[in-house]
Amino acid sequence: MVRPSQSGRQRVFGVNAQSGRANIILLSQSLGVGLDAAQAQALLDANQAMIDGGGFTASEVSFRLACMRVLGTLPNRFGVKSWRVVDESEITGGRFVQASMALSIGEAKLATSRAEGEGPVDALTKAMRQELEKWYPAISEMRLDTFSVAALDVSAHDTAAPRAGDGKLPR
């Protein structure tokens, strides 16, 4: 058996509805963005859909950003104001996917961009990068390697994802 520290891995605290505030406090402290009990509850409340969907399984960076948002220390570099994806398929197998996006840059600038991609995530990524690379050139060196998709609220009946545990599709 290999110890996690020998393979470059670090100890991980899981965050879900069962672990609650205690693990959020421990994890936030280990990442240098310590939360108190009230702030940990605020993080739980703000991310309840994700927690109900199986836990806060995001990267340490995503968790740190969530903590900073609760603490009010997250800088407002950019925000997505609106987005739209057109995903068309032909009976012959052809596919056309285009995303358009409106972004706020800092506190004042509003920018829009549009891009085509191999799928919705690719098109959205390209549309976002198209504008953000003008403001933050280091983004051009970053790559999206893997991602996962989880339905957070299937009660809205706007997804064909099965509900956890019952294997049935929403009506």
Coordinates of N, CA and C in Angstrom, one line a residue:
M1 N 0.8 -1.2 0.0 CA 0.0 0.0 0.0 C 0.9 1.2 0.0
V2 N 0.5 2.2 -0.8 CA 1.3 3.5 -0.9 C 0.6 4.5 -0.1
R3 N 1.4 5.2 0.7 CA 0.8 6.3 1.5 C 0.5 7.5 0.5
P4 N -0.6 8.2 0.8 CA -0.9 9.3 -0.1 C 0.2 10.4 -0.2
S5 N 1.0 10.6 0.8 CA 2.0 11.6 0.8 C 3.2 11.2 -0.1
Q6 N 3.4 9.9 -0.3 CA 4.4 9.4 -1.2 C 4.1 9.5 -2.6
S7 N 2.8 9.6 -3.0 CA 2.4 9.8 -4.4 C 2.1 11.3 -4.7
G8 N 2.4 12.2 -3.8 CA 2.2 13.6 -4.1 C 0.8 14.0 -3.7
R9 N 0.0 13.1 -3.2 CA -1.4 13.5 -2.8 C -1.5 14.0 -1.4
Q10 N -2.5 14.8 -1.1 CA -2.7 15.4 0.2 C -3.9 14.9 0.8
R11 N -4.0 15.0 2.1 CA -5.2 14.6 2.8 C -6.4 15.4 2.3
V12 N -7.5 14.8 2.2 CA -8.7 15.4 1.7 C -9.8 15.3 2.7
F13 N -10.5 16.4 2.9 CA -11.7 16.4 3.7 C -12.9 16.5 2.8
G14 N -13.8 15.5 2.9 CA -15.0 15.5 2.1 C -16.0 16.5 2.7
V15 N -16.8 17.1 1.8 CA -17.8 18.1 2.2 C -19.1 17.6 1.6
N16 N -20.0 17.2 2.4 CA -21.4 16.8 2.0 C -22.4 17.1 3.1
A17 N -23.6 16.8 2.9 CA -24.6 17.1 3.9 C -24.4 16.4 5.2
Q18 N -23.7 15.2 5.2 CA -23.5 14.5 6.4 C -22.3 15.1 7.2
S19 N -21.3 15.5 6.5 CA -20.1 16.0 7.2 C -20.3 17.4 7.8
G20 N -21.1 18.2 7.1 CA -21.5 19.5 7.6 C -20.4 20.5 7.8
R21 N -20.7 21.4 8.7 CA -19.8 22.6 9.0 C -18.4 22.2 9.5
A22 N -18.3 21.1 10.2 CA -17.0 20.8 10.8 C -15.9 20.6 9.7
N23 N -16.3 19.8 8.7 CA -15.3 19.5 7.7 C -15.1 20.7 6.8
I24 N -16.1 21.6 6.6 CA -15.9 22.8 5.9 C -14.9 23.7 6.6
I25 N -15.1 23.8 7.9 CA -14.1 24.6 8.7 C -12.7 24.1 8.6
L26 N -12.6 22.7 8.8 CA -11.2 22.1 8.7 C -10.6 22.3 7.3
L27 N -11.4 22.1 6.3 CA -10.8 22.2 4.9 C -10.5 23.7 4.6
S28 N -11.3 24.6 5.0 CA -11.1 26.0 4.7 C -9.8 26.5 5.5
Q29 N -9.6 26.0 6.7 CA -8.4 26.4 7.5 C -7.2 25.8 6.8
S30 N -7.3 24.5 6.3 CA -6.1 23.9 5.7 C -5.7 24.6 4.4
L31 N -6.6 25.3 3.8 CA -6.4 26.0 2.5 C -6.1 27.5 2.7
G32 N -6.0 27.9 4.0 CA -5.7 29.3 4.3 C -6.8 30.3 4.1
V33 N -8.0 29.9 4.1 CA -9.2 30.8 4.0 C -10.2 30.4 5.1
G34 N -9.7 30.4 6.3 CA -10.5 29.8 7.4 C -11.9 30.5 7.6
L35 N -12.9 29.6 7.7 CA -14.2 30.1 8.0 C -14.6 29.7 9.4
D36 N -15.5 30.6 10.0 CA -16.1 30.2 11.3 C -17.3 29.4 11.0
A37 N -18.0 29.1 12.1 CA -19.2 28.2 12.0 C -20.3 28.9 11.1
A38 N -20.5 30.2 11.4 CA -21.6 30.9 10.6 C -21.2 31.0 9.1
Q39 N -20.0 31.3 8.8 CA -19.5 31.3 7.5 C -19.6 30.0 6.8
A40 N -19.2 28.9 7.5 CA -19.3 27.6 7.0 C -20.8 27.2 6.6
Q41 N -21.7 27.7 7.5 CA -23.1 27.5 7.2 C -23.6 28.2 6.0
A42 N -23.0 29.5 5.8 CA -23.4 30.3 4.6 C -22.9 29.6 3.4
L43 N -21.7 29.0 3.4 CA -21.2 28.2 2.3 C -22.1 27.0 2.0
L44 N -22.5 26.3 3.0 CA -23.4 25.2 2.8 C -24.7 25.7 2.2
D45 N -25.3 26.8 2.7 CA -26.5 27.3 2.2 C -26.4 27.7 0.7
A46 N -25.3 28.4 0.4 CA -25.1 28.9 -1.0 C -24.8 27.7 -2.0
N47 N -24.4 26.6 -1.5 CA -24.0 25.5 -2.4 C -24.9 24.3 -2.1
Q48 N -26.1 24.5 -1.6 CA -26.9 23.4 -1.2 C -27.3 22.4 -2.3
A49 N -27.5 23.0 -3.5 CA -27.9 22.1 -4.7 C -26.7 21.2 -5.0
M50 N -25.5 21.7 -4.9 CA -24.3 20.8 -5.2 C -24.1 19.8 -4.1
I51 N -24.3 20.2 -2.9 CA -24.2 19.2 -1.8 C -25.2 18.1 -1.9
D52 N -26.5 18.5 -2.2 CA -27.6 17.6 -2.3 C -27.3 16.6 -3.5
G53 N -26.6 17.1 -4.5 CA -26.3 16.3 -5.6 C -25.1 15.3 -5.4
G54 N -24.6 15.3 -4.3 CA -23.5 14.3 -4.0 C -22.3 14.8 -3.3
G55 N -22.3 16.1 -3.0 CA -21.2 16.6 -2.2 C -20.4 17.6 -3.0
F56 N -19.6 18.4 -2.3 CA -18.7 19.4 -2.9 C -17.5 18.7 -3.4
T57 N -17.5 18.2 -4.6 CA -16.4 17.4 -5.1 C -15.5 18.2 -6.0
A58 N -15.6 19.5 -5.9 CA -14.8 20.4 -6.8 C -13.3 20.4 -6.3
S59 N -12.5 21.0 -7.1 CA -11.1 21.0 -6.8 C -10.9 21.9 -5.6
E60 N -9.6 21.9 -5.0 CA -9.3 22.8 -3.9 C -9.4 24.2 -4.3
V61 N -9.1 24.5 -5.6 CA -9.2 25.9 -6.1 C -10.7 26.4 -6.1
S62 N -11.6 25.5 -6.5 CA -13.0 25.9 -6.5 C -13.5 26.0 -5.1
F63 N -13.1 25.2 -4.2 CA -13.5 25.3 -2.8 C -13.0 26.6 -2.2
R64 N -11.7 26.9 -2.5 CA -11.1 28.1 -2.0 C -11.9 29.4 -2.5
L65 N -12.2 29.3 -3.8 CA -13.0 30.5 -4.3 C -14.4 30.6 -3.7
A66 N -15.0 29.4 -3.4 CA -16.3 29.5 -2.7 C -16.1 30.1 -1.3
C67 N -15.0 29.8 -0.6 CA -14.7 30.3 0.7 C -14.5 31.9 0.6
M68 N -13.8 32.3 -0.4 CA -13.5 33.7 -0.6 C -14.8 34.4 -0.9
R69 N -15.7 33.8 -1.6 CA -17.0 34.4 -1.9 C -17.7 34.7 -0.6
V70 N -17.8 33.7 0.3 CA -18.4 33.8 1.6 C -17.8 34.9 2.4
L71 N -16.4 35.0 2.4 CA -15.7 35.9 3.2 C -15.8 37.4 2.6
G72 N -16.2 37.5 1.3 CA -16.3 38.8 0.7 C -14.9 39.3 0.2
T73 N -14.0 38.3 0.0 CA -12.6 38.7 -0.4 C -12.4 38.3 -1.9
L74 N -13.4 37.8 -2.6 CA -13.2 37.4 -4.0 C -13.3 38.6 -4.9
P75 N -12.2 38.9 -5.6 CA -12.2 40.1 -6.5 C -13.2 39.9 -7.6
N76 N -13.8 40.9 -8.1 CA -14.8 40.9 -9.2 C -14.0 41.1 -10.5
R77 N -13.3 40.0 -11.0 CA -12.6 40.2 -12.2 C -13.5 40.1 -13.5
F78 N -14.4 39.2 -13.5 CA -15.4 39.1 -14.5 C -16.6 38.3 -14.1
G79 N -17.6 38.4 -14.8 CA -18.8 37.6 -14.5 C -19.6 37.3 -15.8
V80 N -20.3 36.2 -15.8 CA -21.1 35.9 -16.9 C -22.5 36.5 -16.7
K81 N -22.9 37.4 -17.5 CA -24.2 38.0 -17.4 C -25.3 37.2 -18.1
S82 N -25.0 36.6 -19.2 CA -26.0 35.7 -19.9 C -25.2 34.9 -20.9
W83 N -25.8 33.7 -21.2 CA -25.2 32.8 -22.2 C -26.3 32.1 -22.9
R84 N -26.0 31.6 -24.1 CA -26.9 30.8 -24.9 C -26.2 29.9 -25.8
V85 N -26.7 28.6 -25.9 CA -26.1 27.6 -26.7 C -27.1 27.1 -27.7
V86 N -26.7 27.1 -29.0 CA -27.5 26.5 -30.0 C -26.8 25.2 -30.4
D87 N -27.5 24.1 -30.3 CA -27.0 22.8 -30.6 C -27.9 22.1 -31.5
E88 N -27.5 22.1 -32.8 CA -28.4 21.5 -33.8 C -27.7 20.2 -34.4
S89 N -28.6 19.2 -34.6 CA -28.1 18.0 -35.2 C -28.9 17.7 -36.4
E90 N -28.3 17.1 -37.4 CA -28.9 16.7 -38.6 C -29.1 15.2 -38.6
I91 N -30.1 14.7 -39.4 CA -30.3 13.3 -39.5 C -29.1 12.6 -40.1
T92 N -28.3 13.3 -40.9 CA -27.1 12.7 -41.5 C -26.0 12.6 -40.5
G93 N -26.1 13.1 -39.3 CA -25.1 13.0 -38.3 C -24.3 14.3 -38.1
G94 N -24.5 15.3 -39.0 CA -23.8 16.5 -38.8 C -24.3 17.3 -37.6
R95 N -23.4 18.1 -37.0 CA -23.8 18.8 -35.8 C -23.2 20.2 -35.8
F96 N -24.0 21.2 -35.4 CA -23.6 22.5 -35.3 C -23.8 23.0 -33.9
V97 N -22.8 23.5 -33.2 CA -22.9 24.0 -31.8 C -22.3 25.4 -31.8
Q98 N -23.1 26.4 -31.3 CA -22.6 27.7 -31.2 C -23.0 28.3 -29.9
A99 N -22.1 29.0 -29.2 CA -22.4 29.6 -27.9 C -22.2 31.1 -28.1
S100 N -23.1 31.9 -27.4 CA -22.9 33.3 -27.3 C -23.0 33.7 -25.8
M101 N -22.2 34.7 -25.5 CA -22.1 35.0 -24.1 C -21.9 36.5 -23.9
A102 N -22.5 37.0 -22.8 CA -22.3 38.4 -22.4 C -21.5 38.4 -21.1
L103 N -20.4 39.1 -21.0 CA -19.5 39.1 -19.8 C -19.4 40.5 -19.3
S104 N -19.3 40.6 -18.0 CA -18.9 41.9 -17.4 C -17.4 41.7 -17.0
I105 N -16.6 42.7 -17.4 CA -15.2 42.7 -17.1 C -15.0 43.8 -16.0
G106 N -14.5 43.4 -14.8 CA -14.4 44.3 -13.8 C -15.7 44.9 -13.3
E107 N -15.8 46.1 -13.0 CA -17.0 46.7 -12.6 C -17.8 47.4 -13.7
A108 N -17.2 47.7 -14.8 CA -17.9 48.5 -15.8 C -18.1 47.9 -17.2
K109 N -17.1 47.3 -17.7 CA -17.1 46.9 -19.1 C -18.0 45.7 -19.4
L110 N -18.8 45.8 -20.4 CA -19.7 44.7 -20.8 C -19.2 44.2 -22.2
A111 N -18.9 43.0 -22.4 CA -18.4 42.4 -23.7 C -19.3 41.3 -24.1
T112 N -19.4 41.1 -25.4 CA -20.1 39.9 -25.9 C -19.2 39.1 -26.8
S113 N -19.4 37.8 -26.9 CA -18.6 37.0 -27.8 C -19.4 35.8 -28.2
R114 N -19.0 35.2 -29.3 CA -19.7 34.1 -29.9 C -18.7 33.2 -30.5
A115 N -18.9 31.9 -30.4 CA -17.9 30.9 -30.9 C -18.6 29.6 -31.2
E116 N -18.0 28.8 -32.1 CA -18.5 27.5 -32.4 C -17.6 26.5 -31.8
G117 N -18.2 25.3 -31.5 CA -17.4 24.3 -30.8 C -17.8 22.9 -31.2
E118 N -17.1 21.9 -30.7 CA -17.5 20.5 -30.9 C -18.7 20.1 -30.1
G119 N -18.9 20.7 -29.0 CA -20.1 20.5 -28.1 C -20.3 21.7 -27.3
P120 N -21.4 21.7 -26.4 CA -21.7 22.9 -25.7 C -20.6 23.4 -24.8
V121 N -19.9 22.5 -24.1 CA -18.8 23.0 -23.2 C -17.7 23.6 -24.0
D122 N -17.3 23.0 -25.1 CA -16.3 23.5 -26.0 C -16.6 24.9 -26.5
A123 N -17.9 25.1 -27.0 CA -18.3 26.3 -27.6 C -18.4 27.4 -26.5
L124 N -18.9 27.1 -25.3 CA -18.9 28.1 -24.2 C -17.5 28.5 -23.8
T125 N -16.6 27.5 -23.7 CA -15.2 27.8 -23.3 C -14.5 28.7 -24.4
K126 N -14.8 28.4 -25.7 CA -14.2 29.3 -26.7 C -14.8 30.7 -26.7
A127 N -16.1 30.8 -26.5 CA -16.7 32.1 -26.4 C -16.2 32.9 -25.3
M128 N -16.0 32.3 -24.1 CA -15.5 33.0 -22.9 C -14.0 33.4 -23.1
R129 N -13.2 32.5 -23.6 CA -11.8 32.8 -23.8 C -11.6 33.9 -24.9
Q130 N -12.4 33.9 -25.9 CA -12.3 34.9 -26.9 C -12.2 36.3 -26.4
E131 N -13.0 36.6 -25.4 CA -13.0 38.0 -24.8 C -12.0 38.1 -23.6
L132 N -12.0 37.0 -22.7 CA -11.2 37.1 -21.5 C -9.7 37.2 -21.8
E133 N -9.2 36.5 -22.9 CA -7.8 36.5 -23.2 C -7.3 37.9 -23.6
K134 N -8.2 38.8 -24.0 CA -7.8 40.2 -24.3 C -7.5 40.9 -23.0
W135 N -8.1 40.6 -21.9 CA -7.9 41.2 -20.6 C -7.0 40.5 -19.7
Y136 N -6.9 39.2 -19.8 CA -6.1 38.3 -19.0 C -5.3 37.3 -19.9
P137 N -4.2 37.8 -20.5 CA -3.5 37.0 -21.5 C -3.0 35.6 -21.0
A138 N -2.8 35.5 -19.7 CA -2.4 34.2 -19.1 C -3.4 33.1 -19.3
I139 N -4.6 33.4 -19.6 CA -5.7 32.4 -19.8 C -5.3 31.6 -21.1
S140 N -4.6 32.2 -22.0 CA -4.3 31.4 -23.2 C -3.4 30.2 -22.9
E141 N -2.8 30.2 -21.8 CA -1.9 29.0 -21.4 C -2.7 28.0 -20.6
M142 N -3.9 28.3 -20.3 CA -4.7 27.3 -19.5 C -5.5 26.4 -20.4
R143 N -5.7 25.2 -19.9 CA -6.5 24.2 -20.7 C -7.5 23.5 -19.8
L144 N -8.7 23.2 -20.3 CA -9.7 22.4 -19.6 C -9.4 20.9 -20.0
D145 N -8.9 20.2 -19.0 CA -8.5 18.8 -19.2 C -9.7 17.9 -19.1
T146 N -10.4 18.0 -17.9 CA -11.5 17.1 -17.6 C -12.6 17.9 -17.0
F147 N -13.8 17.4 -17.1 CA -14.9 18.1 -16.4 C -16.0 17.0 -16.2
S148 N -16.9 17.3 -15.3 CA -18.0 16.4 -15.1 C -19.3 17.2 -15.1
V149 N -20.4 16.6 -15.4 CA -21.6 17.3 -15.5 C -22.6 16.5 -14.5
A150 N -23.2 17.3 -13.7 CA -24.2 16.7 -12.7 C -25.5 17.6 -12.7
A151 N -26.6 16.9 -12.8 CA -27.9 17.6 -12.7 C -28.1 18.0 -11.3
L152 N -28.2 19.3 -11.0 CA -28.3 19.8 -9.6 C -29.8 19.9 -9.2
D153 N -30.7 20.1 -10.1 CA -32.1 20.3 -9.7 C -33.0 19.6 -10.7
V154 N -33.2 18.3 -10.6 CA -34.0 17.6 -11.6 C -35.5 17.8 -11.3
S155 N -35.8 18.4 -10.1 CA -37.2 18.7 -9.8 C -37.8 19.7 -10.8
A156 N -37.0 20.5 -11.4 CA -37.5 21.5 -12.4 C -37.9 20.9 -13.7
H157 N -37.6 19.6 -13.9 CA -38.0 18.8 -15.1 C -37.5 19.4 -16.4
D158 N -36.3 20.1 -16.2 CA -35.7 20.6 -17.4 C -34.5 19.8 -17.9
T159 N -34.3 18.6 -17.4 CA -33.2 17.8 -17.7 C -33.7 16.3 -17.8
A160 N -33.0 15.5 -18.6 CA -33.4 14.1 -18.7 C -32.5 13.3 -17.7
A161 N -31.8 13.9 -16.8 CA -31.0 13.2 -15.8 C -31.9 12.4 -14.8
P162 N -31.5 11.2 -14.5 CA -32.4 10.5 -13.5 C -32.2 11.1 -12.1
R163 N -33.2 11.0 -11.3 CA -33.0 11.4 -9.9 C -32.2 10.4 -9.2
A164 N -31.4 10.9 -8.2 CA -30.5 10.1 -7.5 C -31.3 8.9 -6.8
G165 N -30.9 7.7 -7.0 CA -31.4 6.6 -6.3 C -32.6 5.9 -7.0
D166 N -33.5 6.6 -7.7 CA -34.6 5.9 -8.2 C -34.5 5.5 -9.7
G167 N -33.5 6.0 -10.4 CA -33.2 5.6 -11.8 C -34.3 6.0 -12.7
K168 N -35.3 6.8 -12.3 CA -36.4 7.2 -13.2 C -36.1 8.6 -13.7
L169 N -36.6 8.8 -14.9 CA -36.5 10.1 -15.5 C -37.6 11.0 -15.1
P170 N -37.4 12.3 -15.0 CA -38.5 13.2 -14.7 C -39.5 13.2 -15.8
R171 N -40.8 13.5 -15.5 CA -41.8 13.5 -16.5 C -41.7 14.7 -17.4

